[in-house]
Amino acid sequence: MRKEQTGVLLVLVGPSGSGKGTVLKELLRTEEKTFLSVSATTRSPRPGEEHGKHYYFLSREEFQKLIEEDGLLEYASYCGNCYGTPRKAVMERLERGENVILEIEVQGAANVRRMYPEAVLAFILPPSLEELRSRLVGRGTEDPETVSRRLETALKELPFANECDYVVVNDQVEEAAESLRGILRASRCRQTVMAERVRRLLEP
Ligand code: 5GP
């Protein structure tokens, strides 16, 4: 029997330094039945990052094995490391009617759109390029070469905003999070999500 309503898969995209993580934290503070997917990555943990909480930190061999087992919903390489979304946990939550958020880069988002057309894509736009630069430098967790590589990648990612369903400017974190709450709520009322419910009412 089909579920009356599935959850929403919300994909948050935006360059490193756009503040996606901060907005997301604010959103999750209040939103019920909404979960952030924990990605797998081959990058090394930053200070304070924990395995299983921030990422599953894997070796290249372990990551490759996951790909071969079809265990990833999407994956991509970014600034020399691999990142991917474990498929099982996401699909189970969606089927239970819970919302799942993916915080990923643009190649992965484009892949999700192809493979899961019901996904909703929201791009988090930094208020300005100066702000983006100062957030990347101010973070202080990366060496100057990595910062400039990330900035270069960020500029290449900006046009993807035009491929998304929504664009949210992260000027004020609370406001940006409020916009995402609205997007989630509206997405749960989409006809494609509600079709089964409508069908049941129409049954003789
Ligand atoms: P960071 O190294 O700063 O944690 O992440 C670098 C980039 O990889 C960010 O844009 C982040 O959103 C993205 N990312 C994190 N997890 C995934 C994932 O599972 N798949 C893809 N495609 N990108 C990811």
Coordinates of N, CA, C and O in Angstrom, one line a residue, residues 35-169:
F35 N 15.3 16.3 9.1 CA 16.6 15.8 9.4 C 17.6 16.1 8.4 O 17.3 16.2 7.2
L36 N 18.8 16.4 8.8 CA 19.9 16.6 7.9 C 20.6 15.3 7.7 O 21.0 14.6 8.6
S37 N 20.8 15.0 6.4 CA 21.5 13.8 6.0 C 23.0 13.9 6.3 O 23.6 15.0 6.1
V38 N 23.6 12.9 6.9 CA 25.1 13.0 7.2 C 25.8 12.3 6.0 O 25.5 11.2 5.7
S39 N 26.6 13.1 5.4 CA 27.3 12.7 4.2 C 28.6 11.9 4.5 O 29.1 11.9 5.6
A40 N 29.0 11.2 3.5 CA 30.3 10.5 3.6 C 31.3 11.4 2.8 O 31.0 12.0 1.8
T41 N 32.5 11.4 3.3 CA 33.6 12.2 2.6 C 35.0 11.5 2.8 O 35.2 10.9 3.8
T42 N 35.8 11.8 1.8 CA 37.2 11.4 2.0 C 38.1 12.5 2.6 O 39.3 12.3 2.7
R43 N 37.5 13.7 2.8 CA 38.3 14.8 3.4 C 38.6 14.5 4.9 O 37.9 13.8 5.5
S44 N 39.7 15.1 5.4 CA 40.1 14.8 6.8 C 39.2 15.7 7.7 O 38.8 16.8 7.3
P45 N 38.9 15.2 8.9 CA 38.1 16.0 9.8 C 38.7 17.3 10.2 O 40.0 17.4 10.3
R46 N 37.9 18.4 10.3 CA 38.5 19.6 10.9 C 38.4 19.5 12.4 O 37.6 18.7 12.9
P47 N 39.1 20.4 13.1 CA 39.0 20.3 14.6 C 37.6 20.3 15.0 O 36.8 21.2 14.5
G48 N 37.2 19.4 15.9 CA 35.8 19.5 16.4 C 34.9 18.6 15.6 O 33.8 18.3 16.1
E49 N 35.2 18.2 14.4 CA 34.3 17.4 13.6 C 34.3 16.0 14.1 O 35.4 15.4 14.3
E50 N 33.1 15.4 14.2 CA 33.0 14.0 14.7 C 32.5 13.0 13.6 O 31.6 13.4 12.9
H51 N 33.1 11.8 13.6 CA 32.6 10.8 12.6 C 31.2 10.4 13.0 O 30.9 10.1 14.1
G52 N 30.3 10.4 12.0 CA 28.9 10.0 12.2 C 28.0 11.1 12.6 O 26.8 11.0 12.6
K53 N 28.6 12.3 13.0 CA 27.8 13.4 13.3 C 27.9 14.5 12.2 O 26.9 14.9 11.7
H54 N 29.1 14.9 11.9 CA 29.3 15.9 10.9 C 29.4 15.2 9.5 O 28.9 15.7 8.5
Y55 N 30.2 14.2 9.5 CA 30.4 13.4 8.3 C 30.7 12.0 8.7 O 31.1 11.7 9.8
Y56 N 30.6 11.0 7.7 CA 31.3 9.7 7.9 C 32.6 9.9 7.1 O 32.6 10.1 5.9
F57 N 33.7 10.0 7.9 CA 35.0 10.2 7.3 C 35.6 8.8 6.8 O 35.9 8.0 7.7
L58 N 35.7 8.7 5.5 CA 36.1 7.4 5.0 C 37.4 7.5 4.2 O 37.8 8.6 3.7
S59 N 38.0 6.3 4.0 CA 39.2 6.3 3.1 C 38.7 6.3 1.7 O 37.5 6.0 1.5
R60 N 39.6 6.5 0.7 CA 39.2 6.4 -0.7 C 38.6 5.1 -1.0 O 37.7 4.9 -1.8
E61 N 39.2 4.0 -0.5 CA 38.8 2.6 -0.8 C 37.4 2.4 -0.2 O 36.6 1.8 -0.9
E62 N 37.2 2.9 1.0 CA 35.8 2.7 1.6 C 34.7 3.4 0.8 O 33.6 2.9 0.6
F63 N 35.1 4.6 0.3 CA 34.2 5.5 -0.4 C 33.9 4.7 -1.8 O 32.7 4.6 -2.2
Q64 N 34.9 4.2 -2.4 CA 34.7 3.5 -3.7 C 33.8 2.3 -3.5 O 33.0 2.0 -4.3
K65 N 34.0 1.6 -2.4 CA 33.2 0.4 -2.1 C 31.7 0.8 -2.0 O 30.8 0.2 -2.5
L66 N 31.4 2.0 -1.3 CA 30.0 2.4 -1.2 C 29.4 2.7 -2.6 O 28.3 2.4 -2.8
I67 N 30.2 3.3 -3.5 CA 29.7 3.6 -4.8 C 29.4 2.3 -5.5 O 28.3 2.2 -6.1
E68 N 30.3 1.3 -5.4 CA 30.1 0.1 -6.1 C 28.9 -0.7 -5.6 O 28.2 -1.4 -6.3
E69 N 28.6 -0.5 -4.3 CA 27.4 -1.2 -3.7 C 26.1 -0.4 -4.0 O 25.1 -0.7 -3.5
D70 N 26.2 0.7 -4.7 CA 25.0 1.5 -5.0 C 24.5 2.1 -3.7 O 23.3 2.4 -3.6
G71 N 25.4 2.4 -2.8 CA 24.9 2.9 -1.5 C 24.8 4.4 -1.4 O 24.4 4.9 -0.4
L72 N 25.1 5.1 -2.5 CA 25.1 6.5 -2.5 C 24.0 7.0 -3.4 O 23.8 6.6 -4.5
L73 N 23.2 8.0 -2.9 CA 22.1 8.6 -3.7 C 22.7 9.5 -4.8 O 22.2 9.6 -5.9
E74 N 23.8 10.2 -4.4 CA 24.6 11.0 -5.3 C 26.0 11.1 -4.7 O 26.2 10.9 -3.5
Y75 N 27.0 11.4 -5.6 CA 28.3 11.8 -5.1 C 29.0 12.6 -6.1 O 28.6 12.7 -7.2
A76 N 30.0 13.3 -5.6 CA 30.8 14.3 -6.5 C 32.1 14.5 -5.8 O 32.3 14.2 -4.7
S77 N 33.0 15.0 -6.7 CA 34.3 15.4 -6.1 C 34.3 16.9 -6.0 O 33.8 17.6 -6.8
Y78 N 35.0 17.4 -4.9 CA 35.0 18.8 -4.7 C 36.3 19.2 -4.1 O 36.7 18.6 -3.0
C79 N 37.0 20.1 -4.7 CA 38.4 20.5 -4.3 C 39.3 19.3 -3.9 O 39.9 19.4 -2.8
G80 N 39.2 18.3 -4.7 CA 40.2 17.2 -4.5 C 39.7 16.1 -3.5 O 40.4 15.1 -3.3
N81 N 38.5 16.2 -3.0 CA 37.9 15.2 -2.1 C 36.6 14.7 -2.6 O 35.9 15.4 -3.4
C82 N 36.2 13.5 -2.2 CA 34.9 12.9 -2.6 C 33.9 13.1 -1.5 O 34.2 13.0 -0.3
Y83 N 32.6 13.4 -1.9 CA 31.5 13.6 -1.0 C 30.3 12.9 -1.5 O 30.1 12.9 -2.7
G84 N 29.5 12.2 -0.7 CA 28.4 11.5 -1.2 C 27.3 11.4 -0.1 O 27.6 11.4 1.1
T85 N 26.0 11.2 -0.6 CA 24.9 11.0 0.3 C 24.5 9.6 0.5 O 24.1 8.9 -0.5
P86 N 24.6 9.0 1.7 CA 24.2 7.6 1.9 C 22.7 7.5 1.6 O 21.9 8.2 2.1
R87 N 22.4 6.5 0.7 CA 21.0 6.4 0.1 C 20.0 5.9 1.2 O 18.9 6.5 1.3
K88 N 20.4 4.8 1.9 CA 19.4 4.1 2.7 C 18.7 5.0 3.7 O 17.4 5.1 3.8
A89 N 19.5 5.7 4.5 CA 18.9 6.5 5.6 C 18.0 7.6 5.0 O 16.9 7.9 5.6
V90 N 18.3 8.2 3.9 CA 17.5 9.2 3.3 C 16.1 8.6 2.9 O 15.1 9.1 3.2
M91 N 16.2 7.5 2.1 CA 14.9 6.9 1.6 C 14.0 6.5 2.7 O 12.8 6.6 2.7
E92 N 14.6 5.9 3.8 CA 13.8 5.4 4.9 C 13.0 6.6 5.6 O 11.8 6.5 5.9
R93 N 13.7 7.7 5.7 CA 13.0 8.8 6.4 C 11.9 9.4 5.5 O 10.8 9.7 6.0
L94 N 12.2 9.5 4.2 CA 11.2 10.1 3.3 C 10.0 9.2 3.3 O 8.8 9.7 3.3
E95 N 10.2 7.9 3.3 CA 9.0 7.0 3.3 C 8.2 7.0 4.6 O 7.0 6.8 4.6
R96 N 8.9 7.4 5.7 CA 8.2 7.6 6.9 C 7.4 8.9 7.0 O 6.8 9.2 8.0
G97 N 7.6 9.7 5.9 CA 6.9 11.0 5.9 C 7.7 12.1 6.5 O 7.2 13.2 6.7
E98 N 9.0 11.9 6.8 CA 9.8 12.9 7.4 C 10.6 13.7 6.3 O 10.8 13.1 5.2
N99 N 10.9 14.9 6.6 CA 11.7 15.7 5.6 C 13.2 15.4 5.8 O 13.7 15.3 6.9
V100 N 13.9 15.4 4.6 CA 15.3 15.2 4.7 C 16.0 16.4 4.0 O 15.6 16.7 2.9
I101 N 17.0 16.9 4.6 CA 17.8 18.0 4.0 C 19.2 17.5 3.6 O 19.9 16.9 4.4
L102 N 19.5 17.8 2.3 CA 20.9 17.5 1.9 C 21.6 18.9 1.8 O 21.1 19.8 1.1
E103 N 22.8 19.0 2.4 CA 23.6 20.2 2.2 C 24.8 19.8 1.3 O 25.8 19.2 1.8
I104 N 24.7 20.0 0.0 CA 25.6 19.5 -0.9 C 26.1 20.5 -2.0 O 25.5 21.6 -2.0
E105 N 27.1 20.2 -2.8 CA 27.6 21.1 -3.8 C 26.8 20.9 -5.1 O 26.0 20.0 -5.2
V106 N 27.1 21.7 -6.1 CA 26.2 21.8 -7.3 C 26.1 20.5 -8.1 O 25.1 20.2 -8.6
Q107 N 27.3 19.9 -8.4 CA 27.2 18.7 -9.2 C 26.3 17.6 -8.6 O 25.5 17.0 -9.3
G108 N 26.4 17.4 -7.3 CA 25.6 16.5 -6.6 C 24.1 16.9 -6.6 O 23.3 16.0 -6.8
A109 N 23.8 18.2 -6.5 CA 22.5 18.7 -6.6 C 21.9 18.4 -7.9 O 20.7 18.0 -8.1
A110 N 22.7 18.6 -9.0 CA 22.2 18.4 -10.3 C 21.9 16.9 -10.5 O 20.9 16.5 -11.2
N111 N 22.7 16.0 -9.9 CA 22.5 14.6 -10.0 C 21.2 14.2 -9.3 O 20.4 13.3 -9.7
V112 N 21.0 14.8 -8.1 CA 19.8 14.5 -7.3 C 18.5 14.9 -8.1 O 17.6 14.1 -8.2
R113 N 18.6 16.0 -8.8 CA 17.5 16.5 -9.6 C 17.1 15.5 -10.7 O 16.0 15.2 -11.0
R114 N 18.2 14.9 -11.3 CA 18.0 13.9 -12.4 C 17.3 12.6 -11.8 O 16.4 12.1 -12.4
M115 N 17.9 12.2 -10.7 CA 17.5 10.9 -10.2 C 16.2 10.9 -9.3 O 15.6 9.9 -9.1
Y116 N 15.9 12.1 -8.7 CA 14.8 12.2 -7.8 C 14.1 13.5 -8.1 O 14.3 14.5 -7.4
P117 N 13.3 13.5 -9.2 CA 12.8 14.8 -9.7 C 11.9 15.5 -8.7 O 11.7 16.7 -8.8
E118 N 11.4 14.8 -7.7 CA 10.5 15.4 -6.7 C 11.3 16.3 -5.7 O 10.7 17.1 -4.9
A119 N 12.6 16.2 -5.7 CA 13.5 17.0 -4.8 C 13.3 18.5 -5.0 O 13.0 18.9 -6.2
V120 N 13.3 19.2 -4.0 CA 13.2 20.7 -4.1 C 14.6 21.3 -3.9 O 15.3 21.0 -2.9
L121 N 15.0 22.1 -4.8 CA 16.4 22.7 -4.7 C 16.3 24.2 -4.3 O 15.6 25.0 -4.9
A122 N 17.0 24.5 -3.2 CA 17.1 25.9 -2.8 C 18.6 26.3 -2.7 O 19.4 25.7 -2.1
F123 N 18.8 27.4 -3.4 CA 20.2 28.0 -3.4 C 20.4 29.1 -2.4 O 19.6 30.0 -2.3
I124 N 21.4 28.9 -1.6 CA 21.7 30.0 -0.5 C 22.7 30.9 -1.1 O 23.9 30.5 -1.4
L125 N 22.3 32.2 -1.3 CA 23.1 33.2 -2.0 C 23.8 34.1 -1.0 O 23.1 34.6 -0.1
P126 N 25.1 34.2 -1.0 CA 25.8 35.2 -0.1 C 25.3 36.6 -0.5 O 25.1 36.9 -1.7
P127 N 25.2 37.5 0.5 CA 24.8 38.9 0.2 C 25.7 39.6 -0.8 O 25.2 40.4 -1.6
S128 N 27.0 39.3 -0.8 CA 27.9 39.9 -1.8 C 29.2 39.1 -1.9 O 29.4 38.2 -1.0
L129 N 29.9 39.4 -2.9 CA 31.2 38.6 -3.1 C 32.2 39.0 -2.0 O 33.0 38.1 -1.5
E130 N 32.2 40.2 -1.6 CA 33.1 40.7 -0.5 C 32.8 39.9 0.8 O 33.7 39.4 1.5
E131 N 31.5 39.7 1.1 CA 31.1 39.0 2.3 C 31.5 37.5 2.2 O 32.0 36.9 3.2
L132 N 31.3 37.0 1.0 CA 31.7 35.6 0.8 C 33.2 35.4 1.1 O 33.6 34.5 1.8
R133 N 34.0 36.3 0.5 CA 35.5 36.2 0.7 C 35.8 36.4 2.2 O 36.6 35.6 2.7
S134 N 35.2 37.3 2.8 CA 35.6 37.5 4.3 C 35.1 36.4 5.1 O 35.8 36.0 6.1
R135 N 34.0 35.7 4.8 CA 33.6 34.5 5.5 C 34.6 33.4 5.4 O 34.9 32.7 6.3
L136 N 35.0 33.2 4.1 CA 36.0 32.1 3.9 C 37.3 32.3 4.6 O 37.9 31.4 5.1
V137 N 37.8 33.6 4.6 CA 39.0 33.9 5.2 C 38.9 33.8 6.7 O 39.7 33.2 7.5
G138 N 37.7 34.4 7.2 CA 37.5 34.5 8.6 C 37.3 33.2 9.3 O 37.5 33.1 10.5
R139 N 36.9 32.2 8.6 CA 36.7 30.9 9.2 C 38.0 30.3 9.8 O 37.9 29.7 10.8
G140 N 39.1 30.7 9.2 CA 40.4 30.4 9.8 C 40.7 28.9 9.9 O 41.7 28.5 10.6
T141 N 40.0 28.0 9.3 CA 40.2 26.6 9.4 C 41.0 26.1 8.2 O 41.5 24.9 8.2
E142 N 41.2 26.9 7.1 CA 41.9 26.4 6.0 C 43.1 27.3 5.7 O 43.1 28.5 6.0
D143 N 44.1 26.7 5.0 CA 45.3 27.5 4.6 C 44.9 28.4 3.4 O 43.9 28.2 2.8
P144 N 45.7 29.5 3.2 CA 45.4 30.4 2.1 C 45.2 29.8 0.8 O 44.3 30.2 0.0
E145 N 45.9 28.8 0.5 CA 45.7 28.2 -0.9 C 44.3 27.5 -1.0 O 43.7 27.6 -2.0
T146 N 43.9 26.8 0.1 CA 42.6 26.2 0.1 C 41.5 27.3 0.0 O 40.5 27.1 -0.7
V147 N 41.7 28.4 0.8 CA 40.7 29.5 0.7 C 40.6 30.0 -0.7 O 39.4 30.1 -1.2
S148 N 41.7 30.2 -1.4 CA 41.5 30.8 -2.7 C 41.0 29.7 -3.7 O 40.2 30.1 -4.6
R149 N 41.2 28.4 -3.5 CA 40.6 27.4 -4.3 C 39.1 27.3 -4.1 O 38.3 27.2 -5.0
R150 N 38.7 27.5 -2.8 CA 37.3 27.4 -2.5 C 36.6 28.7 -3.0 O 35.4 28.6 -3.5
L151 N 37.3 29.8 -3.0 CA 36.6 31.0 -3.6 C 36.4 30.9 -5.1 O 35.4 31.2 -5.6
E152 N 37.4 30.4 -5.7 CA 37.4 30.2 -7.2 C 36.2 29.2 -7.5 O 35.4 29.5 -8.4
T153 N 36.1 28.1 -6.7 CA 35.0 27.2 -6.9 C 33.6 27.8 -6.7 O 32.7 27.6 -7.4
A154 N 33.6 28.7 -5.6 CA 32.4 29.4 -5.3 C 31.9 30.2 -6.5 O 30.7 30.2 -6.8
L155 N 32.8 30.9 -7.1 CA 32.4 31.8 -8.2 C 31.8 30.9 -9.4 O 30.8 31.3 -10.0
K156 N 32.4 29.7 -9.6 CA 31.9 28.9 -10.6 C 30.5 28.3 -10.3 O 29.7 27.9 -11.1
E157 N 30.2 28.2 -9.0 CA 28.9 27.6 -8.5 C 27.8 28.6 -8.6 O 26.6 28.1 -8.7
L158 N 28.0 29.9 -8.5 CA 26.9 30.8 -8.5 C 25.9 30.7 -9.6 O 24.7 30.8 -9.3
P159 N 26.3 30.5 -10.8 CA 25.2 30.4 -11.9 C 24.2 29.3 -11.7 O 23.1 29.3 -12.2
F160 N 24.6 28.3 -10.8 CA 23.7 27.2 -10.6 C 22.4 27.7 -9.9 O 21.4 27.0 -9.9
A161 N 22.5 28.8 -9.3 CA 21.3 29.4 -8.6 C 20.1 29.5 -9.6 O 18.9 29.3 -9.2
N162 N 20.4 29.7 -10.9 CA 19.4 29.8 -11.9 C 18.7 28.4 -12.3 O 17.7 28.4 -13.0
E163 N 19.3 27.3 -11.8 CA 18.8 26.0 -12.0 C 17.9 25.5 -10.9 O 17.3 24.5 -10.9
C164 N 17.9 26.3 -9.8 CA 17.2 25.9 -8.6 C 15.7 26.3 -8.6 O 15.3 27.2 -9.3
D165 N 14.9 25.7 -7.7 CA 13.5 26.2 -7.5 C 13.4 27.5 -6.8 O 12.6 28.3 -7.0
Y166 N 14.3 27.6 -5.8 CA 14.3 28.8 -4.9 C 15.7 29.4 -4.7 O 16.7 28.6 -4.7
V167 N 15.8 30.7 -4.5 CA 17.0 31.3 -4.2 C 16.8 32.2 -2.9 O 15.9 33.0 -2.9
V168 N 17.6 31.9 -1.9 CA 17.4 32.5 -0.6 C 18.7 33.3 -0.3 O 19.8 32.7 -0.2
V169 N 18.6 34.6 -0.1 CA 19.8 35.4 0.2 C 20.0 35.3 1.7 O 19.1 35.5 2.5

